[in-house]
mmCIF file of N, CA and C in Angstrom:
data_model
loop_
_atom_site.group_PDB
_atom_site.id
_atom_site.type_symbol
_atom_site.label_atom_id
_atom_site.label_comp_id
_atom_site.label_asym_id
_atom_site.label_seq_id
_atom_site.Cartn_x
_atom_site.Cartn_y
_atom_site.Cartn_z
ATOM 1 N N MET A 799 82.833 189.519 112.180
ATOM 2 C CA MET A 799 81.653 189.123 111.451
ATOM 3 C C MET A 799 81.704 189.785 110.074
ATOM 4 N N ILE A 800 81.470 189.013 109.038
ATOM 5 C CA ILE A 800 81.485 189.510 107.660
ATOM 6 C C ILE A 800 80.058 189.518 107.120
ATOM 7 N N GLU A 801 79.669 190.625 106.506
ATOM 8 C CA GLU A 801 78.344 190.765 105.893
ATOM 9 C C GLU A 801 78.509 191.254 104.461
ATOM 10 N N MET A 802 77.580 190.862 103.616
ATOM 11 C CA MET A 802 77.526 191.384 102.254
ATOM 12 C C MET A 802 76.699 192.663 102.281
ATOM 13 N N ALA A 803 77.123 193.651 101.510
ATOM 14 C CA ALA A 803 76.424 194.937 101.499
ATOM 15 C C ALA A 803 76.579 195.595 100.138
ATOM 16 N N THR A 804 75.818 196.656 99.934
ATOM 17 C CA THR A 804 75.913 197.463 98.723
ATOM 18 C C THR A 804 76.287 198.879 99.123
ATOM 19 N N VAL A 805 77.267 199.443 98.433
ATOM 20 C CA VAL A 805 77.676 200.823 98.695
ATOM 21 C C VAL A 805 76.630 201.744 98.079
ATOM 22 N N ILE A 806 76.081 202.652 98.882
ATOM 23 C CA ILE A 806 75.080 203.572 98.341
ATOM 24 C C ILE A 806 75.607 204.998 98.235
ATOM 25 N N GLU A 807 76.743 205.261 98.893
ATOM 26 C CA GLU A 807 77.336 206.585 98.813
ATOM 27 C C GLU A 807 78.783 206.496 99.277
ATOM 28 N N THR A 808 79.663 207.279 98.651
ATOM 29 C CA THR A 808 81.051 207.336 99.111
ATOM 30 C C THR A 808 81.371 208.766 99.517
ATOM 31 N N TYR A 809 82.313 208.903 100.441
ATOM 32 C CA TYR A 809 82.690 210.214 100.955
ATOM 33 C C TYR A 809 84.183 210.433 100.760
ATOM 34 N N ASP A 810 84.592 211.695 100.739
ATOM 35 C CA ASP A 810 85.991 212.052 100.515
ATOM 36 C C ASP A 810 86.914 211.666 101.673
ATOM 37 N N ASN A 811 86.359 211.437 102.840
ATOM 38 C CA ASN A 811 87.191 211.136 104.008
ATOM 39 C C ASN A 811 87.525 209.645 104.147
ATOM 40 N N GLY A 812 87.338 208.874 103.086
ATOM 41 C CA GLY A 812 87.684 207.451 103.119
ATOM 42 C C GLY A 812 86.634 206.565 103.747
ATOM 43 N N THR A 813 85.397 207.041 103.774
ATOM 44 C CA THR A 813 84.306 206.233 104.301
ATOM 45 C C THR A 813 83.235 206.065 103.233
ATOM 46 N N ALA A 814 82.330 205.157 103.485
ATOM 47 C CA ALA A 814 81.227 204.916 102.554
ATOM 48 C C ALA A 814 79.980 204.568 103.347
ATOM 49 N N LYS A 815 78.837 204.909 102.785
ATOM 50 C CA LYS A 815 77.561 204.514 103.378
ATOM 51 C C LYS A 815 77.133 203.242 102.668
ATOM 52 N N ILE A 816 76.839 202.211 103.464
ATOM 53 C CA ILE A 816 76.440 200.924 102.894
ATOM 54 C C ILE A 816 75.035 200.568 103.345
ATOM 55 N N THR A 817 74.429 199.665 102.613
ATOM 56 C CA THR A 817 73.138 199.123 103.020
ATOM 57 C C THR A 817 73.247 197.605 103.057
ATOM 58 N N ILE A 818 72.701 197.030 104.102
ATOM 59 C CA ILE A 818 72.680 195.575 104.262
ATOM 60 C C ILE A 818 71.229 195.140 104.238
ATOM 61 N N VAL A 819 70.925 194.164 103.391
ATOM 62 C CA VAL A 819 69.554 193.659 103.298
ATOM 63 C C VAL A 819 69.474 192.294 103.974
ATOM 64 N N PRO A 820 68.301 191.922 104.507
ATOM 65 C CA PRO A 820 68.162 190.592 105.108
ATOM 66 C C PRO A 820 68.481 189.499 104.086
ATOM 67 N N GLN A 821 69.237 188.517 104.508
ATOM 68 C CA GLN A 821 69.641 187.428 103.623
ATOM 69 C C GLN A 821 68.703 186.231 103.771
ATOM 70 N N ASP A 822 68.886 185.260 102.896
ATOM 71 C CA ASP A 822 68.076 184.045 102.931
ATOM 72 C C ASP A 822 68.173 183.330 104.279
ATOM 73 N N ALA A 823 69.335 183.404 104.908
ATOM 74 C CA ALA A 823 69.518 182.731 106.195
ATOM 75 C C ALA A 823 68.582 183.287 107.258
ATOM 76 N N CYS A 824 68.143 184.525 107.099
ATOM 77 C CA CYS A 824 67.227 185.123 108.081
ATOM 78 C C CYS A 824 65.888 184.393 108.102
ATOM 79 N N LYS A 825 65.498 183.831 106.954
ATOM 80 C CA LYS A 825 64.213 183.118 106.877
ATOM 81 C C LYS A 825 64.172 181.911 107.794
ATOM 82 N N THR A 826 65.285 181.187 107.876
ATOM 83 C CA THR A 826 65.312 179.939 108.627
ATOM 84 C C THR A 826 65.869 180.102 110.037
ATOM 85 N N CYS A 827 66.279 181.292 110.389
ATOM 86 C CA CYS A 827 66.837 181.541 111.718
ATOM 87 C C CYS A 827 65.755 181.377 112.781
ATOM 88 N N PRO A 828 66.072 180.713 113.898
ATOM 89 C CA PRO A 828 65.081 180.550 114.962
ATOM 90 C C PRO A 828 64.616 181.881 115.554
ATOM 91 N N LEU A 829 65.426 182.922 115.416
ATOM 92 C CA LEU A 829 65.063 184.231 115.958
ATOM 93 C C LEU A 829 64.316 185.097 114.952
ATOM 94 N N ASN A 830 63.969 184.525 113.794
ATOM 95 C CA ASN A 830 63.252 185.285 112.771
ATOM 96 C C ASN A 830 61.997 185.909 113.375
ATOM 97 N N GLY A 831 61.839 187.194 113.177
ATOM 98 C CA GLY A 831 60.677 187.893 113.713
ATOM 99 C C GLY A 831 60.926 188.522 115.068
ATOM 100 N N THR A 832 61.973 188.074 115.760
ATOM 101 C CA THR A 832 62.281 188.675 117.054
ATOM 102 C C THR A 832 63.573 189.466 117.024
ATOM 103 N N CYS A 833 64.381 189.265 116.017
ATOM 104 C CA CYS A 833 65.645 189.979 115.904
ATOM 105 C C CYS A 833 65.346 191.453 115.656
ATOM 106 N N SER A 834 65.874 192.304 116.539
ATOM 107 C CA SER A 834 65.556 193.729 116.429
ATOM 108 C C SER A 834 66.106 194.351 115.151
ATOM 109 N N ASN A 835 67.176 193.811 114.611
ATOM 110 C CA ASN A 835 67.735 194.382 113.390
ATOM 111 C C ASN A 835 66.841 194.166 112.181
ATOM 112 N N TRP A 836 66.134 193.060 112.151
ATOM 113 C CA TRP A 836 65.378 192.722 110.952
ATOM 114 C C TRP A 836 63.864 192.800 111.145
ATOM 115 N N VAL A 837 63.416 193.334 112.279
ATOM 116 C CA VAL A 837 61.982 193.390 112.539
ATOM 117 C C VAL A 837 61.250 194.124 111.431
ATOM 118 N N SER A 838 61.810 195.225 110.980
ATOM 119 C CA SER A 838 61.126 196.031 109.970
ATOM 120 C C SER A 838 61.308 195.466 108.570
ATOM 121 N N ARG A 839 62.191 194.494 108.410
ATOM 122 C CA ARG A 839 62.487 193.890 107.105
ATOM 123 C C ARG A 839 63.034 194.928 106.118
ATOM 124 N N GLU A 840 63.579 195.995 106.647
ATOM 125 C CA GLU A 840 64.154 197.028 105.801
ATOM 126 C C GLU A 840 65.666 196.897 105.825
ATOM 127 N N SER A 841 66.291 197.557 104.880
ATOM 128 C CA SER A 841 67.743 197.564 104.840
ATOM 129 C C SER A 841 68.295 198.383 106.000
ATOM 130 N N LEU A 842 69.472 198.001 106.453
ATOM 131 C CA LEU A 842 70.178 198.753 107.485
ATOM 132 C C LEU A 842 71.278 199.551 106.816
ATOM 133 N N HIS A 843 71.497 200.776 107.266
ATOM 134 C CA HIS A 843 72.511 201.647 106.678
ATOM 135 C C HIS A 843 73.589 201.949 107.716
ATOM 136 N N TYR A 844 74.855 201.864 107.290
ATOM 137 C CA TYR A 844 75.977 202.145 108.171
ATOM 138 C C TYR A 844 77.027 202.939 107.414
ATOM 139 N N ILE A 845 77.811 203.715 108.168
ATOM 140 C CA ILE A 845 78.988 204.377 107.627
ATOM 141 C C ILE A 845 80.181 203.504 108.016
ATOM 142 N N VAL A 846 80.977 203.099 107.028
ATOM 143 C CA VAL A 846 82.112 202.206 107.286
ATOM 144 C C VAL A 846 83.363 202.747 106.609
ATOM 145 N N ASN A 847 84.521 202.260 107.049
ATOM 146 C CA ASN A 847 85.785 202.638 106.414
ATOM 147 C C ASN A 847 85.849 202.036 105.018
ATOM 148 N N ASN A 848 86.295 202.854 104.075
ATOM 149 C CA ASN A 848 86.380 202.423 102.675
ATOM 150 C C ASN A 848 87.806 202.622 102.183
ATOM 151 N N ASN A 849 88.737 201.900 102.772
ATOM 152 C CA ASN A 849 90.142 202.050 102.414
ATOM 153 C C ASN A 849 90.505 201.379 101.100
ATOM 154 N N ILE A 850 89.631 200.520 100.571
ATOM 155 C CA ILE A 850 89.962 199.827 99.324
ATOM 156 C C ILE A 850 89.385 200.533 98.102
ATOM 157 N N GLY A 851 88.660 201.625 98.307
ATOM 158 C CA GLY A 851 88.172 202.428 97.190
ATOM 159 C C GLY A 851 86.939 201.896 96.488
ATOM 160 N N ALA A 852 86.025 201.313 97.221
ATOM 161 C CA ALA A 852 84.772 200.846 96.614
ATOM 162 C C ALA A 852 83.971 202.048 96.123
ATOM 163 N N SER A 853 83.235 201.842 95.034
ATOM 164 C CA SER A 853 82.440 202.910 94.432
ATOM 165 C C SER A 853 80.959 202.678 94.680
ATOM 166 N N LYS A 854 80.173 203.701 94.371
ATOM 167 C CA LYS A 854 78.726 203.606 94.523
ATOM 168 C C LYS A 854 78.201 202.420 93.719
ATOM 169 N N ASN A 855 77.253 201.682 94.288
ATOM 170 C CA ASN A 855 76.599 200.502 93.714
ATOM 171 C C ASN A 855 77.476 199.249 93.690
ATOM 172 N N ASP A 856 78.682 199.310 94.224
ATOM 173 C CA ASP A 856 79.512 198.109 94.328
ATOM 174 C C ASP A 856 78.945 197.185 95.404
ATOM 175 N N THR A 857 79.030 195.892 95.157
ATOM 176 C CA THR A 857 78.701 194.899 96.174
ATOM 177 C C THR A 857 79.992 194.591 96.908
ATOM 178 N N VAL A 858 79.953 194.657 98.230
ATOM 179 C CA VAL A 858 81.173 194.526 99.018
ATOM 180 C C VAL A 858 80.966 193.588 100.201
ATOM 181 N N LYS A 859 82.093 193.102 100.724
ATOM 182 C CA LYS A 859 82.086 192.375 101.991
ATOM 183 C C LYS A 859 82.550 193.364 103.055
ATOM 184 N N VAL A 860 81.783 193.439 104.142
ATOM 185 C CA VAL A 860 82.084 194.375 105.221
ATOM 186 C C VAL A 860 82.388 193.577 106.484
ATOM 187 N N GLU A 861 83.479 193.937 107.139
ATOM 188 C CA GLU A 861 83.868 193.271 108.378
ATOM 189 C C GLU A 861 83.499 194.164 109.561
ATOM 190 N N PHE A 862 82.682 193.627 110.451
ATOM 191 C CA PHE A 862 82.291 194.337 111.664
ATOM 192 C C PHE A 862 83.097 193.789 112.833
ATOM 193 N N SER A 863 83.502 194.658 113.724
ATOM 194 C CA SER A 863 84.239 194.256 114.918
ATOM 195 C C SER A 863 83.326 193.455 115.840
ATOM 196 N N GLU A 864 83.687 192.208 116.099
ATOM 197 C CA GLU A 864 82.874 191.368 116.984
ATOM 198 C C GLU A 864 82.891 191.899 118.411
ATOM 199 N N LYS A 865 84.011 192.466 118.824
ATOM 200 C CA LYS A 865 84.097 193.051 120.159
ATOM 201 C C LYS A 865 83.080 194.182 120.295
ATOM 202 N N HIS A 866 82.978 194.993 119.269
ATOM 203 C CA HIS A 866 82.037 196.110 119.277
ATOM 204 C C HIS A 866 80.599 195.594 119.340
ATOM 205 N N LEU A 867 80.294 194.558 118.573
ATOM 206 C CA LEU A 867 78.950 193.983 118.580
ATOM 207 C C LEU A 867 78.595 193.397 119.945
ATOM 208 N N VAL A 868 79.537 192.712 120.563
ATOM 209 C CA VAL A 868 79.296 192.115 121.875
ATOM 210 C C VAL A 868 79.080 193.213 122.918
ATOM 211 N N THR A 869 79.888 194.262 122.857
ATOM 212 C CA THR A 869 79.750 195.373 123.801
ATOM 213 C C THR A 869 78.381 196.020 123.690
ATOM 214 N N HIS A 870 77.951 196.313 122.466
ATOM 215 C CA HIS A 870 76.646 196.941 122.273
ATOM 216 C C HIS A 870 75.507 195.995 122.653
ATOM 217 N N SER A 871 75.658 194.726 122.379
ATOM 218 C CA SER A 871 74.633 193.757 122.779
ATOM 219 C C SER A 871 74.511 193.701 124.298
ATOM 220 N N PHE A 872 75.640 193.733 124.983
ATOM 221 C CA PHE A 872 75.630 193.730 126.443
ATOM 222 C C PHE A 872 74.897 194.960 126.972
ATOM 223 N N ILE A 873 75.199 196.118 126.400
ATOM 224 C CA ILE A 873 74.558 197.360 126.847
ATOM 225 C C ILE A 873 73.054 197.325 126.602
ATOM 226 N N VAL A 874 72.645 196.822 125.464
ATOM 227 C CA VAL A 874 71.224 196.847 125.105
ATOM 228 C C VAL A 874 70.413 195.769 125.824
ATOM 229 N N TYR A 875 70.991 194.603 126.060
ATOM 230 C CA TYR A 875 70.221 193.496 126.623
ATOM 231 C C TYR A 875 70.501 193.222 128.103
ATOM 232 N N ILE A 876 71.743 193.234 128.507
ATOM 233 C CA ILE A 876 72.103 192.816 129.861
ATOM 234 C C ILE A 876 71.996 193.958 130.876
ATOM 235 N N VAL A 877 72.460 195.148 130.521
ATOM 236 C CA VAL A 877 72.409 196.280 131.454
ATOM 237 C C VAL A 877 70.976 196.569 131.911
ATOM 238 N N PRO A 878 69.976 196.608 131.015
ATOM 239 C CA PRO A 878 68.602 196.814 131.505
ATOM 240 C C PRO A 878 68.129 195.701 132.443
ATOM 241 N N LEU A 879 68.516 194.478 132.152
ATOM 242 C CA LEU A 879 68.135 193.357 133.016
ATOM 243 C C LEU A 879 68.755 193.510 134.409
ATOM 244 N N ILE A 880 70.016 193.905 134.439
ATOM 245 C CA ILE A 880 70.688 194.146 135.722
ATOM 246 C C ILE A 880 69.987 195.269 136.483
ATOM 247 N N SER A 881 69.622 196.341 135.775
ATOM 248 C CA SER A 881 68.952 197.463 136.450
ATOM 249 C C SER A 881 67.587 197.048 136.994
ATOM 250 N N LEU A 882 66.874 196.183 136.278
ATOM 251 C CA LEU A 882 65.585 195.682 136.756
ATOM 252 C C LEU A 882 65.757 194.951 138.089
ATOM 253 N N PHE A 883 66.689 194.005 138.126
ATOM 254 C CA PHE A 883 66.909 193.231 139.345
ATOM 255 C C PHE A 883 67.492 194.083 140.475
ATOM 256 N N LEU A 884 68.390 194.987 140.135
ATOM 257 C CA LEU A 884 68.979 195.856 141.147
ATOM 258 C C LEU A 884 67.920 196.770 141.763
ATOM 259 N N GLY A 885 67.074 197.364 140.915
ATOM 260 C CA GLY A 885 65.989 198.210 141.421
ATOM 261 C C GLY A 885 65.034 197.432 142.302
ATOM 262 N N ALA A 886 64.691 196.225 141.888
ATOM 263 C CA ALA A 886 63.791 195.384 142.682
ATOM 264 C C ALA A 886 64.445 194.979 144.005
ATOM 265 N N TYR A 887 65.722 194.668 143.962
ATOM 266 C CA TYR A 887 66.438 194.275 145.181
ATOM 267 C C TYR A 887 66.508 195.430 146.180
ATOM 268 N N ILE A 888 66.860 196.615 145.691
ATOM 269 C CA ILE A 888 66.916 197.792 146.564
ATOM 270 C C ILE A 888 65.533 198.090 147.137
ATOM 271 N N GLY A 889 64.511 197.972 146.293
ATOM 272 C CA GLY A 889 63.148 198.176 146.767
ATOM 273 C C GLY A 889 62.751 197.172 147.831
ATOM 274 N N LYS A 890 63.172 195.944 147.674
ATOM 275 C CA LYS A 890 62.846 194.877 148.633
ATOM 276 C C LYS A 890 63.526 195.118 149.980
ATOM 277 N N ILE A 891 64.742 195.641 149.948
ATOM 278 C CA ILE A 891 65.479 195.903 151.186
ATOM 279 C C ILE A 891 64.819 197.023 151.999
ATOM 280 N N PHE A 892 64.435 198.096 151.314
ATOM 281 C CA PHE A 892 63.963 199.282 152.026
ATOM 282 C C PHE A 892 62.439 199.441 152.068
ATOM 283 N N PHE A 893 61.734 198.761 151.185
ATOM 284 C CA PHE A 893 60.291 198.987 151.090
ATOM 285 C C PHE A 893 59.546 197.654 151.010
ATOM 286 N N SER A 894 58.268 197.746 150.679
ATOM 287 C CA SER A 894 57.437 196.545 150.552
ATOM 288 C C SER A 894 57.656 195.876 149.194
ATOM 289 N N GLU A 895 57.029 194.727 149.025
ATOM 290 C CA GLU A 895 57.164 193.980 147.765
ATOM 291 C C GLU A 895 56.582 194.756 146.585
ATOM 292 N N THR A 896 55.469 195.440 146.803
ATOM 293 C CA THR A 896 54.846 196.223 145.731
ATOM 294 C C THR A 896 55.773 197.341 145.272
ATOM 295 N N VAL A 897 56.363 198.046 146.215
ATOM 296 C CA VAL A 897 57.305 199.119 145.879
ATOM 297 C C VAL A 897 58.534 198.525 145.197
ATOM 298 N N SER A 898 58.932 197.349 145.627
ATOM 299 C CA SER A 898 60.072 196.662 145.020
ATOM 300 C C SER A 898 59.832 196.417 143.531
ATOM 301 N N ILE A 899 58.647 195.944 143.198
ATOM 302 C CA ILE A 899 58.300 195.688 141.792
ATOM 303 C C ILE A 899 58.288 196.995 141.007
ATOM 304 N N LEU A 900 57.656 198.014 141.571
ATOM 305 C CA LEU A 900 57.583 199.316 140.895
ATOM 306 C C LEU A 900 58.967 199.924 140.703
ATOM 307 N N LEU A 901 59.812 199.822 141.722
ATOM 308 C CA LEU A 901 61.167 200.361 141.632
ATOM 309 C C LEU A 901 61.988 199.602 140.586
ATOM 310 N N GLY A 902 61.800 198.304 140.505
ATOM 311 C CA GLY A 902 62.498 197.514 139.485
ATOM 312 C C GLY A 902 62.127 197.953 138.083
ATOM 313 N N PHE A 903 60.833 198.113 137.831
ATOM 314 C CA PHE A 903 60.402 198.550 136.499
ATOM 315 C C PHE A 903 60.768 200.005 136.220
ATOM 316 N N ALA A 904 60.787 200.839 137.263
ATOM 317 C CA ALA A 904 61.222 202.227 137.086
ATOM 318 C C ALA A 904 62.697 202.263 136.681
ATOM 319 N N ALA A 905 63.515 201.449 137.344
ATOM 320 C CA ALA A 905 64.940 201.373 136.999
ATOM 321 C C ALA A 905 65.119 200.872 135.569
ATOM 322 N N LEU A 906 64.310 199.897 135.184
ATOM 323 C CA LEU A 906 64.358 199.376 133.815
ATOM 324 C C LEU A 906 64.015 200.475 132.810
ATOM 325 N N GLY A 907 62.941 201.214 133.073
ATOM 326 C CA GLY A 907 62.526 202.296 132.177
ATOM 327 C C GLY A 907 63.569 203.391 132.068
ATOM 328 N N ILE A 908 64.150 203.774 133.196
ATOM 329 C CA ILE A 908 65.193 204.810 133.186
ATOM 330 C C ILE A 908 66.399 204.335 132.389
ATOM 331 N N THR A 909 66.770 203.074 132.557
ATOM 332 C CA THR A 909 67.906 202.524 131.810
ATOM 333 C C THR A 909 67.639 202.541 130.310
ATOM 334 N N PHE A 910 66.442 202.125 129.893
ATOM 335 C CA PHE A 910 66.104 202.170 128.467
ATOM 336 C C PHE A 910 66.131 203.600 127.942
ATOM 337 N N PHE A 911 65.653 204.549 128.734
ATOM 338 C CA PHE A 911 65.661 205.958 128.334
ATOM 339 C C PHE A 911 67.091 206.454 128.135
ATOM 340 N N ILE A 912 67.979 206.136 129.069
ATOM 341 C CA ILE A 912 69.382 206.551 128.962
ATOM 342 C C ILE A 912 70.040 205.911 127.745
ATOM 343 N N ILE A 913 69.782 204.629 127.525
ATOM 344 C CA ILE A 913 70.347 203.944 126.355
ATOM 345 C C ILE A 913 69.833 204.587 125.071
ATOM 346 N N ALA A 914 68.549 204.926 125.022
ATOM 347 C CA ALA A 914 67.976 205.567 123.833
ATOM 348 C C ALA A 914 68.615 206.928 123.582
ATOM 349 N N LEU A 915 68.886 207.699 124.631
ATOM 350 C CA LEU A 915 69.546 208.997 124.469
ATOM 351 C C LEU A 915 70.939 208.830 123.872
ATOM 352 N N PHE A 916 71.710 207.894 124.414
ATOM 353 C CA PHE A 916 73.052 207.664 123.896
ATOM 354 C C PHE A 916 73.011 207.107 122.479
ATOM 355 N N ASP A 917 72.032 206.279 122.181
ATOM 356 C CA ASP A 917 71.899 205.705 120.845
ATOM 357 C C ASP A 917 71.660 206.797 119.811
ATOM 358 N N LYS A 918 70.830 207.776 120.131
ATOM 359 C CA LYS A 918 70.565 208.874 119.200
ATOM 360 C C LYS A 918 71.796 209.744 119.011
ATOM 361 N N LYS A 919 72.592 209.911 120.062
ATOM 362 C CA LYS A 919 73.804 210.712 119.957
ATOM 363 C C LYS A 919 74.853 210.014 119.101
ATOM 364 N N MET A 920 74.883 208.685 119.172
ATOM 365 C CA MET A 920 75.892 207.932 118.427
ATOM 366 C C MET A 920 75.606 207.928 116.936
ATOM 367 N N LYS A 921 74.363 208.034 116.527
ATOM 368 C CA LYS A 921 73.931 208.022 115.129
ATOM 369 C C LYS A 921 74.320 206.729 114.421
ATOM 370 N N ASP A 922 75.597 206.459 114.287
ATOM 371 C CA ASP A 922 76.055 205.255 113.601
ATOM 372 C C ASP A 922 77.025 204.503 114.509
ATOM 373 N N PRO A 923 76.566 203.440 115.162
ATOM 374 C CA PRO A 923 77.398 202.764 116.150
ATOM 375 C C PRO A 923 78.633 202.082 115.577
ATOM 376 N N PHE A 924 78.680 201.858 114.277
ATOM 377 C CA PHE A 924 79.811 201.137 113.699
ATOM 378 C C PHE A 924 80.828 202.052 113.028
ATOM 379 N N LYS A 925 80.605 203.367 113.041
ATOM 380 C CA LYS A 925 81.524 204.285 112.371
ATOM 381 C C LYS A 925 82.931 204.091 112.942
ATOM 382 N N GLY A 926 83.863 203.810 112.078
ATOM 383 C CA GLY A 926 85.232 203.590 112.492
ATOM 384 C C GLY A 926 85.503 202.181 112.992
ATOM 385 N N GLU A 927 84.473 201.390 113.210
ATOM 386 C CA GLU A 927 84.639 200.039 113.738
ATOM 387 C C GLU A 927 84.402 198.975 112.669
ATOM 388 N N ALA A 928 83.960 199.383 111.513
ATOM 389 C CA ALA A 928 83.682 198.432 110.432
ATOM 390 C C ALA A 928 84.416 198.901 109.187
ATOM 391 N N LYS A 929 84.776 197.934 108.349
ATOM 392 C CA LYS A 929 85.507 198.321 107.139
ATOM 393 C C LYS A 929 85.146 197.404 105.982
ATOM 394 N N ILE A 930 85.236 197.972 104.793
ATOM 395 C CA ILE A 930 85.039 197.189 103.573
ATOM 396 C C ILE A 930 86.330 196.416 103.333
ATOM 397 N N VAL A 931 86.213 195.094 103.195
ATOM 398 C CA VAL A 931 87.405 194.269 103.030
ATOM 399 C C VAL A 931 87.558 193.706 101.623
ATOM 400 N N GLU A 932 86.480 193.709 100.855
ATOM 401 C CA GLU A 932 86.558 193.132 99.507
ATOM 402 C C GLU A 932 85.416 193.649 98.646
ATOM 403 N N ILE A 933 85.723 193.902 97.374
ATOM 404 C CA ILE A 933 84.684 194.238 96.402
ATOM 405 C C ILE A 933 84.311 192.941 95.701
ATOM 406 N N VAL A 934 83.029 192.604 95.716
ATOM 407 C CA VAL A 934 82.540 191.348 95.157
ATOM 408 C C VAL A 934 81.986 191.623 93.767
ATOM 409 N N THR A 935 82.231 190.707 92.842
ATOM 410 C CA THR A 935 81.789 190.938 91.466
ATOM 411 C C THR A 935 80.337 190.573 91.225
ATOM 412 N N GLU A 936 79.796 189.628 91.995
ATOM 413 C CA GLU A 936 78.397 189.256 91.778
ATOM 414 C C GLU A 936 77.502 190.008 92.756
ATOM 415 N N PRO A 937 76.318 190.425 92.321
ATOM 416 C CA PRO A 937 75.428 191.187 93.195
ATOM 417 C C PRO A 937 74.831 190.320 94.300
ATOM 418 N N ILE A 938 74.340 190.983 95.328
ATOM 419 C CA ILE A 938 73.695 190.287 96.443
ATOM 420 C C ILE A 938 72.353 189.759 95.981
ATOM 421 N N LYS A 939 72.095 188.489 96.285
ATOM 422 C CA LYS A 939 70.804 187.894 95.944
ATOM 423 C C LYS A 939 70.078 187.592 97.241
ATOM 424 N N SER A 940 68.905 188.128 97.381
ATOM 425 C CA SER A 940 68.097 187.851 98.561
ATOM 426 C C SER A 940 66.679 187.582 98.125
ATOM 427 N N SER A 941 66.219 186.393 98.419
ATOM 428 C CA SER A 941 64.832 186.067 98.096
ATOM 429 C C SER A 941 63.993 186.161 99.354
ATOM 430 N N TYR A 942 64.505 186.915 100.336
ATOM 431 C CA TYR A 942 63.805 187.039 101.607
ATOM 432 C C TYR A 942 62.493 187.760 101.402
ATOM 433 N N SER A 943 61.441 187.161 101.888
ATOM 434 C CA SER A 943 60.129 187.811 101.859
ATOM 435 C C SER A 943 59.310 187.267 103.001
ATOM 436 N N ASP A 944 58.389 188.055 103.456
ATOM 437 C CA ASP A 944 57.537 187.648 104.577
ATOM 438 C C ASP A 944 56.395 186.810 104.136
#
């Protein structure tokens, strides 16, 4: 996946901090307003590989690993759903229907808590998995507004 971004800081270790702003396509997307990345309508910041030597304030194209995105999406969306059903199923086998429902939601809550802990430890999920592939001469134009 390729995204347009602006370099906001460069580091000596060959990485750069970039910011990605919502694009015009976000306005017409059917998931507008529900996409967790753009809910706040704020820029997203990532640390990415900067092997081509982009400088501060450069507009760049950034390539994100699709495998990495799919893996993280699975962890955030599918694993909690599996834990909900698994908790409810285990509850149904050993207990009543009411306990089954409570156990399902408890499993869901615990899963979200564990994911949140790991998310805070990771700080930047794309570090080392994304790279600047091109410096673009024209600035990013976004007329996105709510």
